[in-house]
Short mmCIF file of C-alpha atoms in Angstrom, two decimals:
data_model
loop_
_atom_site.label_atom_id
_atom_site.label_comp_id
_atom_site.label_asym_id
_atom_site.label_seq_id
_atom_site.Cartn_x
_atom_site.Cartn_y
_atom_site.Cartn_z
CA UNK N 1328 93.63 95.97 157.87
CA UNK N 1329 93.01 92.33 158.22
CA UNK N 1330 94.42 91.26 154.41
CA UNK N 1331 97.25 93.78 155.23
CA UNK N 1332 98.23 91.23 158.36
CA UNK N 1333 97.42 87.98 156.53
CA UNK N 1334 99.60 89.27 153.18
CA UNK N 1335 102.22 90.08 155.57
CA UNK N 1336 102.40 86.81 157.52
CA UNK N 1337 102.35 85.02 154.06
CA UNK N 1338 105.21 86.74 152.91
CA UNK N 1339 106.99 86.38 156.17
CA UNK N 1340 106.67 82.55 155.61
CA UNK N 1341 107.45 82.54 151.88
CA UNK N 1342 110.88 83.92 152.68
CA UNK N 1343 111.66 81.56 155.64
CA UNK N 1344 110.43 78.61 153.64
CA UNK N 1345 112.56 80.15 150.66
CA UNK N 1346 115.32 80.79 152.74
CA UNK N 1347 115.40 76.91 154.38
CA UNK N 1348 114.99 75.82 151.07
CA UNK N 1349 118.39 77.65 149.66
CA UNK N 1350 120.26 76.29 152.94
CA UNK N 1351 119.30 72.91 151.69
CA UNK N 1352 117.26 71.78 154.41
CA UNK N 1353 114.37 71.46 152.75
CA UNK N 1354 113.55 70.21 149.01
CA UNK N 1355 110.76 72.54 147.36
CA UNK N 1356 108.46 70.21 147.04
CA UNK N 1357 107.93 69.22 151.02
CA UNK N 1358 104.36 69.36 152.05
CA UNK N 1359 105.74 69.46 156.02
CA UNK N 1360 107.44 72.82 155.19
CA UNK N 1361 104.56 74.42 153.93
CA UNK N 1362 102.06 73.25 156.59
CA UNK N 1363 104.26 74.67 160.06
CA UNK N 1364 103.73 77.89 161.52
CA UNK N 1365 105.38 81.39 160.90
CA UNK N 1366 107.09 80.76 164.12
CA UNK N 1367 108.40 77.51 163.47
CA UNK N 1368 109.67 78.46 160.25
CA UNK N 1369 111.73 81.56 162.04
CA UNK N 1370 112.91 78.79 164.19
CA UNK N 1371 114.64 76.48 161.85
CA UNK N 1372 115.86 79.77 159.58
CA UNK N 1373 117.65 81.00 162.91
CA UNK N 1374 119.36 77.83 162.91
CA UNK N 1375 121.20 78.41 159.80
CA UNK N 1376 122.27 82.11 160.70
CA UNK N 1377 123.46 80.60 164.34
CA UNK N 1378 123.94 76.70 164.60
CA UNK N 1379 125.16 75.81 167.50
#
């Protein structure tokens, strides 16, 4: 059960970081990206489907 969680969370942050990445907020290449949480990655994605 444990790798089902961790796969899951991983994939849940590969498609934030992908999807910050197509909004142009991000180049591919930035170590910062890859190093925040799950949580802050939903974050700054929610900011591109409602900026305020």
């Amino acid at each position: 059960m444990k790798n089902h969680l961790r796969k899951a969370v991983e994939s849940m942050r590969e498609h934030y970081i992908q999807k910050l990445i197509d909004a142009g907020m991000y180049q591919s290449t930035d170590e910062t990206l890859h190093s925040l949480t799950l949580t802050e990655l939903e974050t700054l994605a929610s900011r591109i489907d409602h900026p305020q």
